[in-house]
Every structure is written in structure tokens, then in C-alpha cells.
PDB file of C-alpha atoms in Angstrom:
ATOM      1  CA  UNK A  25      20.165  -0.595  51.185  1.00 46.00           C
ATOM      2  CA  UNK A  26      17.560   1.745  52.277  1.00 48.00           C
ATOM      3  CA  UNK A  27      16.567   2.270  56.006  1.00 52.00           C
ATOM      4  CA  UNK A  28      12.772   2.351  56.974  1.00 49.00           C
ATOM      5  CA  UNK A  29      12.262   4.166  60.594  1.00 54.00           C
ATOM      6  CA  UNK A  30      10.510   2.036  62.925  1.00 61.00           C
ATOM      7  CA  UNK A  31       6.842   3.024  63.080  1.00 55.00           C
ATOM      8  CA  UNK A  32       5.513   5.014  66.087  1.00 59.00           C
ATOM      9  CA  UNK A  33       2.694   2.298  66.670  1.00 68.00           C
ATOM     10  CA  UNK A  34       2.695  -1.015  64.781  1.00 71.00           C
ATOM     11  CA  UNK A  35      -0.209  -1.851  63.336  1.00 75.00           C
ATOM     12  CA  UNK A  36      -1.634  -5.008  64.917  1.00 83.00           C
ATOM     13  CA  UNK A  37      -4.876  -6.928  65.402  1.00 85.00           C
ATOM     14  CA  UNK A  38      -5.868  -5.453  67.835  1.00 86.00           C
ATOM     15  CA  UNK A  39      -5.768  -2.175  67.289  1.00 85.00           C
ATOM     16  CA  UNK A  40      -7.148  -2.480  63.590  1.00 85.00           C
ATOM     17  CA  UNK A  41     -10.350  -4.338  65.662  1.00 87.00           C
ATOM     18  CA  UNK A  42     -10.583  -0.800  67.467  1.00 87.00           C
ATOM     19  CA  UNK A  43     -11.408   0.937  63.962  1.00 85.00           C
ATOM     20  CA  UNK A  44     -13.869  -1.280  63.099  1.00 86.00           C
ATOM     21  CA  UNK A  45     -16.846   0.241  64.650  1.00 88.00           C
ATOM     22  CA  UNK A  46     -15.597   3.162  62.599  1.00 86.00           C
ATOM     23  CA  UNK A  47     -15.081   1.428  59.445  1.00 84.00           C
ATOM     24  CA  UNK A  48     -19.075   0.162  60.030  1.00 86.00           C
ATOM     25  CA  UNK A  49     -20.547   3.566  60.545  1.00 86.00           C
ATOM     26  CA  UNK A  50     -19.561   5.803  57.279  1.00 83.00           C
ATOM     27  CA  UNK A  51     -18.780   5.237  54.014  1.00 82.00           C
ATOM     28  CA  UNK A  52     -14.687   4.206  52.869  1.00 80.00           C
ATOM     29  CA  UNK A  53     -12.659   5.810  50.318  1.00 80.00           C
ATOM     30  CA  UNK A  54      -9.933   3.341  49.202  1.00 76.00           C
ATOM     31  CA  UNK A  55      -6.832   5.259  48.250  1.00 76.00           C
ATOM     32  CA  UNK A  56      -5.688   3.069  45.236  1.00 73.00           C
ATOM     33  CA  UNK A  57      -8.995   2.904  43.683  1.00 79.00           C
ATOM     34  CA  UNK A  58     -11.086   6.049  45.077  1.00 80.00           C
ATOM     35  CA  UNK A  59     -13.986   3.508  45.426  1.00 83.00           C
ATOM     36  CA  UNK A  60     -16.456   3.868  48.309  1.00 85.00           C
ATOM     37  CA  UNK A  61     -17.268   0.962  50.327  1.00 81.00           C
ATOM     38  CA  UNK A  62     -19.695   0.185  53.120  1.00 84.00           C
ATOM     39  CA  UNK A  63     -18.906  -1.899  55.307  1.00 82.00           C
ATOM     40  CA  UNK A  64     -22.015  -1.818  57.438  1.00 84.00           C
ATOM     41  CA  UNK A  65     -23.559  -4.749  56.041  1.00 82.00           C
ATOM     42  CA  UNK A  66     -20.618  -7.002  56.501  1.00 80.00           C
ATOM     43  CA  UNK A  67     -21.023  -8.677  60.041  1.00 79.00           C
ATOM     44  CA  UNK A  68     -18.113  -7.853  62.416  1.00 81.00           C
ATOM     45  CA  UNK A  69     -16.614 -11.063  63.510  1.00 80.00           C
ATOM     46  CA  UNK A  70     -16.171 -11.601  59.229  1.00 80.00           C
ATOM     47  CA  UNK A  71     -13.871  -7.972  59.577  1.00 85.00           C
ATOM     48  CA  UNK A  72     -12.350  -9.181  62.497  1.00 86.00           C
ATOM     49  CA  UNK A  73     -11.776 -12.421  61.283  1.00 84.00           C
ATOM     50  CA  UNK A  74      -9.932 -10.384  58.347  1.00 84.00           C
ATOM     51  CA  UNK A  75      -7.882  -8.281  60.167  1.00 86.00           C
ATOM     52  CA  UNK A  76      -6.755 -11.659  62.037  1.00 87.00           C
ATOM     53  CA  UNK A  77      -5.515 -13.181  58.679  1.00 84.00           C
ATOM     54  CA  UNK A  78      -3.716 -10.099  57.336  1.00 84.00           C
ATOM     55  CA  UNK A  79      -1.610  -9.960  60.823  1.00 87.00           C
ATOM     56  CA  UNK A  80      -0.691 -14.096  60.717  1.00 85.00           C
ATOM     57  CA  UNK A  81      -0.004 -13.517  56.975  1.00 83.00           C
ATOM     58  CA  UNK A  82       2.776  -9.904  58.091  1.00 81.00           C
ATOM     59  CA  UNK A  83       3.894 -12.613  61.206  1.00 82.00           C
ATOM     60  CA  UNK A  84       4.509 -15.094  58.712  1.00 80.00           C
ATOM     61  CA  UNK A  85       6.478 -12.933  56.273  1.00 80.00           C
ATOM     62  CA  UNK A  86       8.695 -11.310  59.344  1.00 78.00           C
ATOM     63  CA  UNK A  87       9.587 -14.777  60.781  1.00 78.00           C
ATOM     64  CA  UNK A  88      10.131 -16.775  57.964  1.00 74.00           C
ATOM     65  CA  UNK A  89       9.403 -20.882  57.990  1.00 74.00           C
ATOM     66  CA  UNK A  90      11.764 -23.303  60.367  1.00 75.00           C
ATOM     67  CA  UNK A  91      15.322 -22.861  58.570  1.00 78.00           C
ATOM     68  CA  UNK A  92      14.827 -18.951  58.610  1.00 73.00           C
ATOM     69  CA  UNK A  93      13.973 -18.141  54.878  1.00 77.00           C
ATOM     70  CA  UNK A  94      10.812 -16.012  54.264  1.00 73.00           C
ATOM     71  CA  UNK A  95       8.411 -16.964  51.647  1.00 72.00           C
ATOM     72  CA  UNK A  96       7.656 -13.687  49.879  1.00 75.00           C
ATOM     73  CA  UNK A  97       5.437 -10.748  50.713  1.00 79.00           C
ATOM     74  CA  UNK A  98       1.543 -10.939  51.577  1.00 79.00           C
ATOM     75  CA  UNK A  99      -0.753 -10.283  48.550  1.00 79.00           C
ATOM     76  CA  UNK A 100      -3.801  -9.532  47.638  1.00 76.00           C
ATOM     77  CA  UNK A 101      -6.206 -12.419  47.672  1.00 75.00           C
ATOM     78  CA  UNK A 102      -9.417 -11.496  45.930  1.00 76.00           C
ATOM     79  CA  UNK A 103     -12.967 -12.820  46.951  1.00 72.00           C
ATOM     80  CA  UNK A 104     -12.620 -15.761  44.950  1.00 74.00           C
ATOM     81  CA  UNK A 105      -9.621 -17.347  47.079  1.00 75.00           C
ATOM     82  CA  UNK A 106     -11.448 -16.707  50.059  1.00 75.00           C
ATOM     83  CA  UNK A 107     -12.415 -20.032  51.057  1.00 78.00           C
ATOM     84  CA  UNK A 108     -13.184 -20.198  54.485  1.00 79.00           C
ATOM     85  CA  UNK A 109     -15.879 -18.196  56.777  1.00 77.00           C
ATOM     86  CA  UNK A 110     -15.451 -18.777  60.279  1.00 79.00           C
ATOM     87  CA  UNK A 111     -18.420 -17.192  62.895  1.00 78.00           C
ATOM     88  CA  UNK A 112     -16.598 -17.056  66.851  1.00 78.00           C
ATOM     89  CA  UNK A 113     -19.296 -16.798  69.259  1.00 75.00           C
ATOM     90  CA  UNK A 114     -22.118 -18.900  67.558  1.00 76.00           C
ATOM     91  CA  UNK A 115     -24.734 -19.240  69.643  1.00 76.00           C
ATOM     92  CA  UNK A 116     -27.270 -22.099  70.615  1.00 76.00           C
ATOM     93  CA  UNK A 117     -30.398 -20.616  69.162  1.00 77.00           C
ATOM     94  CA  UNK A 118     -28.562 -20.438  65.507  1.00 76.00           C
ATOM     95  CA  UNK A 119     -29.755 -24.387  65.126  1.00 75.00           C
ATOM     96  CA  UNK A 120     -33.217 -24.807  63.441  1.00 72.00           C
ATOM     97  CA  UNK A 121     -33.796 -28.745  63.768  1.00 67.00           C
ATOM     98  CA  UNK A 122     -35.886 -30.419  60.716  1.00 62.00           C
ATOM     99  CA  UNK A 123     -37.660 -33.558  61.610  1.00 53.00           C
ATOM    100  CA  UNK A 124     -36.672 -35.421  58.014  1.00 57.00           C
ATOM    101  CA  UNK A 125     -34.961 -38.146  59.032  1.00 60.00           C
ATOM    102  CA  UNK A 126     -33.775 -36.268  62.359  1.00 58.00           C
ATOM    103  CA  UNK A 127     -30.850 -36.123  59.441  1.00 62.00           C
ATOM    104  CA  UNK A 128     -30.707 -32.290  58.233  1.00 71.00           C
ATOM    105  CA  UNK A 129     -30.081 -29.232  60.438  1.00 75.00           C
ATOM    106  CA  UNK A 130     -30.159 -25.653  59.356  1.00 79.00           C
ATOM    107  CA  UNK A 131     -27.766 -23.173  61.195  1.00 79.00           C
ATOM    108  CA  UNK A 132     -29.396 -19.543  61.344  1.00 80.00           C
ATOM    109  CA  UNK A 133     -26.176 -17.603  60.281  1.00 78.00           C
ATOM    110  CA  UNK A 134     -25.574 -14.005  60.036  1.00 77.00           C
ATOM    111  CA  UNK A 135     -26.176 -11.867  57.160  1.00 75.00           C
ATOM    112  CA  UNK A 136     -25.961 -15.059  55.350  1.00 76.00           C
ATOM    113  CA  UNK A 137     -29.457 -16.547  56.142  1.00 80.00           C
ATOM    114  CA  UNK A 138     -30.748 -20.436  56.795  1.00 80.00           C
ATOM    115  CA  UNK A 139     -27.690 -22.673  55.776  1.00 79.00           C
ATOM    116  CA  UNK A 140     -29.152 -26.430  55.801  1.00 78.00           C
ATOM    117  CA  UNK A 141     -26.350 -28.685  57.349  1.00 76.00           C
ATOM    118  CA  UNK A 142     -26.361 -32.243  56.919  1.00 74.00           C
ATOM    119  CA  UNK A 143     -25.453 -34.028  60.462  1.00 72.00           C
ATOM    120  CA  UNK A 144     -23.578 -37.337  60.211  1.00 74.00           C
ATOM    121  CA  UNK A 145     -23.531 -37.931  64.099  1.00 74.00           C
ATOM    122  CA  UNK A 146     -26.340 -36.920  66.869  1.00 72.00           C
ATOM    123  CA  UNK A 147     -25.358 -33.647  68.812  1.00 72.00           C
ATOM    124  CA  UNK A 148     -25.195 -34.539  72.226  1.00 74.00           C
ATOM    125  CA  UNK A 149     -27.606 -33.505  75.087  1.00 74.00           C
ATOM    126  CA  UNK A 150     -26.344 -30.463  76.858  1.00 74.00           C
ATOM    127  CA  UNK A 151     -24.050 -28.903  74.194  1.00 76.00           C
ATOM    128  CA  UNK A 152     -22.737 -25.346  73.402  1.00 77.00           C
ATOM    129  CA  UNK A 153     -22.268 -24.093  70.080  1.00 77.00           C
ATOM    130  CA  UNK A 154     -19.024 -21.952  70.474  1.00 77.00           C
ATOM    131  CA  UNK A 155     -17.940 -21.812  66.388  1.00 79.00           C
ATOM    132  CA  UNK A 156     -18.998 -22.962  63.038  1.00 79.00           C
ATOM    133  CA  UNK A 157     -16.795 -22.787  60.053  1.00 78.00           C
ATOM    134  CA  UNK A 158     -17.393 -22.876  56.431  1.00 76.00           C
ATOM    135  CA  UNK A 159     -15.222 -24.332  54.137  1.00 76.00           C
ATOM    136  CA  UNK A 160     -15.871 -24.126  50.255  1.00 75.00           C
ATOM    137  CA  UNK A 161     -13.835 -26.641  48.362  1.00 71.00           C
ATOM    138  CA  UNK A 162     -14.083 -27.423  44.533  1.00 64.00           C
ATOM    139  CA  UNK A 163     -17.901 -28.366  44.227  1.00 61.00           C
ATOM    140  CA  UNK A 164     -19.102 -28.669  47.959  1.00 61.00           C
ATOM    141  CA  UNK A 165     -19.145 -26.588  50.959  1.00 62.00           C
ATOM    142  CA  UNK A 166     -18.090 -28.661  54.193  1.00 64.00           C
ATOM    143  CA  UNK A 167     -18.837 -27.216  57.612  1.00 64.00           C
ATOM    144  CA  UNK A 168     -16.891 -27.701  61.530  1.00 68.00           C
ATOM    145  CA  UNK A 169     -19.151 -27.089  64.695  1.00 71.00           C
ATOM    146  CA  UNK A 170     -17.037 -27.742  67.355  1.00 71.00           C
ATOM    147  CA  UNK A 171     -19.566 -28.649  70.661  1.00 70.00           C
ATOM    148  CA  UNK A 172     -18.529 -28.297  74.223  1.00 70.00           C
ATOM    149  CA  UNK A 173     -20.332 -30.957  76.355  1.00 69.00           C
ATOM    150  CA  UNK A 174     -22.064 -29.212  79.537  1.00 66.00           C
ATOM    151  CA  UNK A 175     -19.918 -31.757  81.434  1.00 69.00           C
ATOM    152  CA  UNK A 176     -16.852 -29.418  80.634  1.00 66.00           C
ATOM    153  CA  UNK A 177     -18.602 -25.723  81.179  1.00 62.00           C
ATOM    154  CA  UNK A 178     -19.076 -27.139  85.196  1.00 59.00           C
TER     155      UNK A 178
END
């Protein structure tokens, strides 16, 4: 059995978030493919949301399920498996109301564009857009915007 020494600093979410800025301003050279990738068009709560999954996934591995046993190693997930988008810190002003109906809604989303959202319940008076997630299933794309009343933010 072969002993690893511990690493001087463990890699965790939040240091990886401090390298983003880097990541954003030059060009990356992968080491396993000697690719170059920019990452300045990629909008930074996507890269943090990234670095978020990869340290739940190591967290995961370490700790194992509820009788102890681990489930295998992280791996790769390509683009394709990469189902959900979620934007933290959405802001009020991303909502672009449509007067068909008072039924469709387009969310303004970054470096994505106008995304039109179909609203089965009014939003209340006095909310605060604090999230949006997208969620591509099968054929159709579903969508969570979680509202805090005003009532709430005092």
C-alpha cells in the first residue's frame, strides 16, 4: 500500500474561487491536452458554480454514503451531462415582462441572452429575485426562481 503525504494546502472551494480572476484574464494551457482555453467569456458565478461541484463531488468520494462505503472516484463529466445552470445573485432588473396574456416572462441572463419563461403563478408585489436555475431534461428546459417576499427582507 502506497503512502501519499498530506498536501501543504488542500485544495478547496474557496481557494480555487481566488484563481478565478486569473483564470479570466489570460489564456489556459491544459496539461493533458496542451489546448488553450479562454475563459473570459464564461461568466463567473458559472466557474464558481463549477468549482462548487468538483469539491461536493471530492467530499462525497472522502466520506462515503450512510453505511461508510464510497462510491468510486469523481470523473469527468463532459458538456453534454451538464444539465443544470444555476445564476446566485440574479437581480430584479433581469425580468423583461410581455403583455401576451400577462402569461410569458423573459429573464435577461448573462452571456446567455433573453430566455422567455413561461409563468404558471403571478409573482407577487414586492419580490426579490435572489436565483434562477436551469434545468435541461430530455426535450424541455424547466426553470426555479425562488422569490423572497419584501415582508421577509424587513
Amino acid at each position: 500500500m502506497c503512502q501519499l503525504p498530506d498536501l501543504k494546502e488542500k485544495p478547496n472551494f474557496y481557494s480555487q474561487k481566488l484563481q478565478l480572476p486569473e483564470l479570466k484574464e489570460d489564456l489556459v494551457k491544459l496539461k493533458w491536452s496542451g489546448e488553450w482555453w479562454d475563459f473570459s467569456g464564461v461568466y463567473s458565478t458559472m466557474l464558481q458554480n463549477a468549482c462548487k461541484r468538483v469539491e461536493n463531488a471530492y467530499k462525497r468520494f472522502v466520506r462515503g454514503d450512510k453505511n461508510g462505503t464510497r462510491s468510486g472516484k469523481p470523473r469527468f463529466k463532459s458538456q453534454s451531462r451538464y444539465r443544470t445552470l444555476v445564476f446566485d445573485g440574479a437581480k430584479n432588473n433581469w425580468l423583461k415582462f410581455c403583455t401576451i396574456n400577462g402569461r410569458w416572462l423573459y429573464l435577461n441572463l448573462p452571456k446567455l441572452g433573453l430566455v422567455k419563461v413561461r409563468s404558471h403563478r403571478p409573482l407577487p408585489v414586492g419580490f426579490t429575485l435572489k436565483q434562477v436555475r436551469r434545468l435541461c431534461s430530455m426535450m424541455s428546459v424547466f426553470g426555479n426562481i425562488p422569490l423572497i417576499p419584501s415582508s421577509l427582507l424587513g
